[in-house]
Amino acid sequence: MKRTNGYRILFYLVNTLFWFNIFVAGIMGMLVIYLQFDDSILQNSSFNLSLGKGLFDIKLNESPNTKLVQIWVLALLISCFLSIAMLWNFKVLFKNAAKGIIFVSSNTKAIFVTGIIFLIGSFAAGVPKFFIAAKLAPLLNIKHGTITISYSIDGILFIAAVFILLLGAFFKKAVAIAQENELTI
């Protein structure tokens, strides 16, 4: 009985995080829509950054283009939607675990979907960084050296996705064995 109470607590925690994430995604969505129609807030800002005692300067107020912040906010919105989908699957897992139902097909589906979300996230994580770096490159003033902009996948997230998908495959086999055992009894 104590084990199901722990799962129930985890379910309530994930449920709270789920609804908080929906709230944040709603605010981010409204911010994306607002910035699409009125970006005067971004155009009036003056932000300069100097690193390395004059070796590296970024002067954002020289560029009237506000697409950089819009891309960043849109990337955050997409991240919110991926985390909402992931938290929904965690809700399914912990709700079933709180009921004492472990080896069912809905848990297998939730594990596979979580692995796919991690896989998508591993490839999509580098895209906003690449576009932001491409937008920032003309604003950089480097005294010595060159700039190289490249796209890369998030290796840790990719490896986690592969392991979660493998775990889902093993879990699918366990569900088939559990269903076969129920039929023989």
CSV table of C-alpha atoms in Angstrom, one decimal:
chain,number,residue,atom,x,y,z
A,1,MET,CA,0.0,0.0,0.0
A,2,LYS,CA,2.9,2.4,0.8
A,3,ARG,CA,4.3,1.9,-2.7
A,4,THR,CA,1.0,3.0,-4.4
A,5,ASN,CA,1.0,6.1,-2.1
A,6,GLY,CA,4.4,7.1,-3.4
A,7,TYR,CA,3.2,6.7,-7.0
A,8,ARG,CA,0.2,8.8,-6.2
A,9,ILE,CA,2.4,11.5,-4.8
A,10,LEU,CA,4.5,11.4,-8.0
A,11,PHE,CA,1.3,11.5,-10.0
A,12,TYR,CA,0.2,14.7,-8.2
A,13,LEU,CA,3.6,16.2,-8.7
A,14,VAL,CA,3.7,15.5,-12.4
A,15,ASN,CA,0.1,16.6,-12.7
A,16,THR,CA,1.0,20.0,-11.1
A,17,LEU,CA,4.0,20.3,-13.4
A,18,PHE,CA,1.8,19.5,-16.4
A,19,TRP,CA,-0.8,22.2,-15.6
A,20,PHE,CA,2.0,24.7,-14.8
A,21,ASN,CA,3.6,23.9,-18.2
A,22,ILE,CA,0.3,24.5,-20.0
A,23,PHE,CA,0.0,27.9,-18.2
A,24,VAL,CA,3.5,28.8,-19.3
A,25,ALA,CA,2.9,27.6,-22.9
A,26,GLY,CA,-0.2,29.8,-23.0
A,27,ILE,CA,1.7,32.8,-21.9
A,28,MET,CA,4.5,32.0,-24.4
A,29,GLY,CA,1.9,31.6,-27.2
A,30,MET,CA,0.4,35.0,-26.4
A,31,LEU,CA,3.9,36.4,-26.4
A,32,VAL,CA,4.6,34.9,-29.8
A,33,ILE,CA,1.4,36.4,-31.2
A,34,TYR,CA,2.0,39.8,-29.6
A,35,LEU,CA,5.6,40.0,-30.9
A,36,GLN,CA,4.4,39.0,-34.4
A,37,PHE,CA,2.1,42.0,-34.6
A,38,ASP,CA,3.9,44.6,-32.4
A,39,ASP,CA,7.7,44.3,-31.9
A,40,SER,CA,8.3,47.9,-30.8
A,41,ILE,CA,9.3,46.8,-27.4
A,42,LEU,CA,12.3,44.9,-28.9
A,43,GLN,CA,13.3,47.7,-31.3
A,44,ASN,CA,13.7,50.2,-28.5
A,45,SER,CA,16.0,48.1,-26.4
A,46,SER,CA,19.7,48.9,-26.2
A,47,PHE,CA,21.9,45.9,-25.3
A,48,ASN,CA,25.6,45.8,-25.8
A,49,LEU,CA,28.0,43.0,-24.6
A,50,SER,CA,31.8,43.1,-24.6
A,51,LEU,CA,33.8,40.1,-23.6
A,52,GLY,CA,37.6,39.6,-23.4
A,53,LYS,CA,38.6,43.2,-23.0
A,54,GLY,CA,37.6,44.2,-26.5
A,55,LEU,CA,38.4,41.0,-28.3
A,56,PHE,CA,34.7,40.1,-28.7
A,57,ASP,CA,31.9,42.7,-29.0
A,58,ILE,CA,28.1,42.2,-29.7
A,59,LYS,CA,26.1,45.3,-30.5
A,60,LEU,CA,22.5,44.3,-30.7
A,61,ASN,CA,21.2,47.9,-30.9
A,62,GLU,CA,22.8,48.3,-34.4
A,63,SER,CA,20.3,45.8,-35.8
A,64,PRO,CA,16.6,46.8,-36.2
A,65,ASN,CA,15.8,43.1,-36.9
A,66,THR,CA,13.9,41.6,-34.0
A,67,LYS,CA,13.6,38.1,-35.5
A,68,LEU,CA,16.3,36.9,-33.1
A,69,VAL,CA,14.1,37.3,-30.0
A,70,GLN,CA,11.1,36.0,-31.9
A,71,ILE,CA,13.0,32.8,-32.9
A,72,TRP,CA,14.1,32.4,-29.3
A,73,VAL,CA,10.5,32.8,-27.9
A,74,LEU,CA,9.2,30.4,-30.6
A,75,ALA,CA,11.8,27.8,-29.6
A,76,LEU,CA,10.7,28.1,-26.0
A,77,LEU,CA,7.1,27.6,-27.0
A,78,ILE,CA,8.0,24.4,-29.0
A,79,SER,CA,10.0,23.2,-26.0
A,80,CYS,CA,6.9,23.8,-23.8
A,81,PHE,CA,4.7,21.7,-26.1
A,82,LEU,CA,7.2,18.8,-26.1
A,83,SER,CA,7.5,18.9,-22.3
A,84,ILE,CA,3.6,19.0,-22.1
A,85,ALA,CA,3.5,15.8,-24.2
A,86,MET,CA,6.2,14.2,-22.1
A,87,LEU,CA,4.5,15.1,-18.8
A,88,TRP,CA,1.2,13.7,-20.1
A,89,ASN,CA,2.9,10.4,-20.6
A,90,PHE,CA,4.4,10.5,-17.2
A,91,LYS,CA,0.9,11.2,-15.8
A,92,VAL,CA,-0.3,8.0,-17.5
A,93,LEU,CA,2.6,5.9,-16.1
A,94,PHE,CA,2.2,7.2,-12.5
A,95,LYS,CA,-1.6,7.0,-12.5
A,96,ASN,CA,-1.5,3.3,-13.6
A,97,ALA,CA,1.3,2.6,-11.1
A,98,ALA,CA,-0.8,4.2,-8.3
A,99,LYS,CA,-3.6,1.8,-9.2
A,100,GLY,CA,-1.2,-1.1,-9.1
A,101,ILE,CA,-1.4,-1.6,-12.9
A,102,ILE,CA,2.1,-1.9,-14.3
A,103,PHE,CA,2.3,-4.2,-17.3
A,104,VAL,CA,-0.4,-2.8,-19.6
A,105,SER,CA,-0.3,-1.6,-23.1
A,106,SER,CA,-1.0,2.1,-22.2
A,107,ASN,CA,2.3,2.1,-20.2
A,108,THR,CA,4.1,0.7,-23.1
A,109,LYS,CA,2.7,3.4,-25.4
A,110,ALA,CA,3.6,6.1,-22.9
A,111,ILE,CA,7.2,4.8,-22.7
A,112,PHE,CA,7.5,4.7,-26.5
A,113,VAL,CA,6.0,8.2,-27.0
A,114,THR,CA,8.4,9.6,-24.3
A,115,GLY,CA,11.3,8.1,-26.2
A,116,ILE,CA,10.1,9.6,-29.4
A,117,ILE,CA,9.7,13.0,-27.8
A,118,PHE,CA,13.3,12.7,-26.5
A,119,LEU,CA,14.5,11.7,-30.0
A,120,ILE,CA,12.7,14.7,-31.6
A,121,GLY,CA,14.1,17.0,-28.9
A,122,SER,CA,17.7,15.7,-29.5
A,123,PHE,CA,17.5,16.8,-33.2
A,124,ALA,CA,15.4,19.9,-32.6
A,125,ALA,CA,17.6,21.3,-29.7
A,126,GLY,CA,20.3,22.5,-32.1
A,127,VAL,CA,18.0,24.2,-34.6
A,128,PRO,CA,17.2,27.4,-32.6
A,129,LYS,CA,20.9,27.7,-31.6
A,130,PHE,CA,22.0,27.5,-35.2
A,131,PHE,CA,19.5,30.2,-36.4
A,132,ILE,CA,20.3,32.5,-33.5
A,133,ALA,CA,24.1,32.0,-34.1
A,134,ALA,CA,23.5,32.8,-37.8
A,135,LYS,CA,21.6,36.0,-36.9
A,136,LEU,CA,24.3,37.0,-34.4
A,137,ALA,CA,27.3,36.4,-36.6
A,138,PRO,CA,27.0,39.7,-38.6
A,139,LEU,CA,26.7,41.6,-35.3
A,140,LEU,CA,30.0,40.2,-33.9
A,141,ASN,CA,33.2,42.2,-34.1
A,142,ILE,CA,36.1,39.9,-33.4
A,143,LYS,CA,39.6,41.4,-33.4
A,144,HIS,CA,41.5,38.1,-33.9
A,145,GLY,CA,40.1,34.8,-35.1
A,146,THR,CA,37.2,33.4,-37.1
A,147,ILE,CA,33.6,32.3,-36.5
A,148,THR,CA,32.4,28.9,-37.3
A,149,ILE,CA,28.6,28.1,-37.1
A,150,SER,CA,27.5,24.5,-37.2
A,151,TYR,CA,24.5,22.4,-36.3
A,152,SER,CA,24.8,19.5,-33.9
A,153,ILE,CA,22.4,17.1,-32.2
A,154,ASP,CA,22.2,16.9,-28.4
A,155,GLY,CA,24.1,13.7,-27.8
A,156,ILE,CA,23.0,13.1,-24.2
A,157,LEU,CA,19.3,13.5,-25.2
A,158,PHE,CA,19.8,11.2,-28.2
A,159,ILE,CA,21.4,8.5,-26.1
A,160,ALA,CA,18.6,8.9,-23.5
A,161,ALA,CA,16.0,8.5,-26.3
A,162,VAL,CA,17.6,5.3,-27.6
A,163,PHE,CA,17.7,3.8,-24.1
A,164,ILE,CA,14.0,4.8,-23.4
A,165,LEU,CA,13.0,3.2,-26.7
A,166,LEU,CA,14.9,0.1,-25.9
A,167,LEU,CA,13.2,0.1,-22.5
A,168,GLY,CA,9.9,0.4,-24.3
A,169,ALA,CA,10.7,-2.6,-26.4
A,170,PHE,CA,11.5,-4.7,-23.3
A,171,PHE,CA,8.4,-3.4,-21.6
A,172,LYS,CA,6.3,-4.4,-24.6
A,173,LYS,CA,7.7,-7.9,-24.3
A,174,ALA,CA,6.9,-8.0,-20.6
A,175,VAL,CA,3.3,-6.9,-21.3
A,176,ALA,CA,2.9,-9.7,-23.8
A,177,ILE,CA,4.3,-12.2,-21.2
A,178,ALA,CA,2.0,-10.8,-18.5
A,179,GLN,CA,-1.1,-11.1,-20.8
A,180,GLU,CA,-0.1,-14.6,-21.7
A,181,ASN,CA,0.2,-15.5,-18.0
A,182,GLU,CA,-3.2,-14.1,-17.3
A,183,LEU,CA,-4.7,-16.3,-20.1
A,184,THR,CA,-3.1,-19.5,-18.8
A,185,ILE,CA,-4.4,-19.0,-15.2
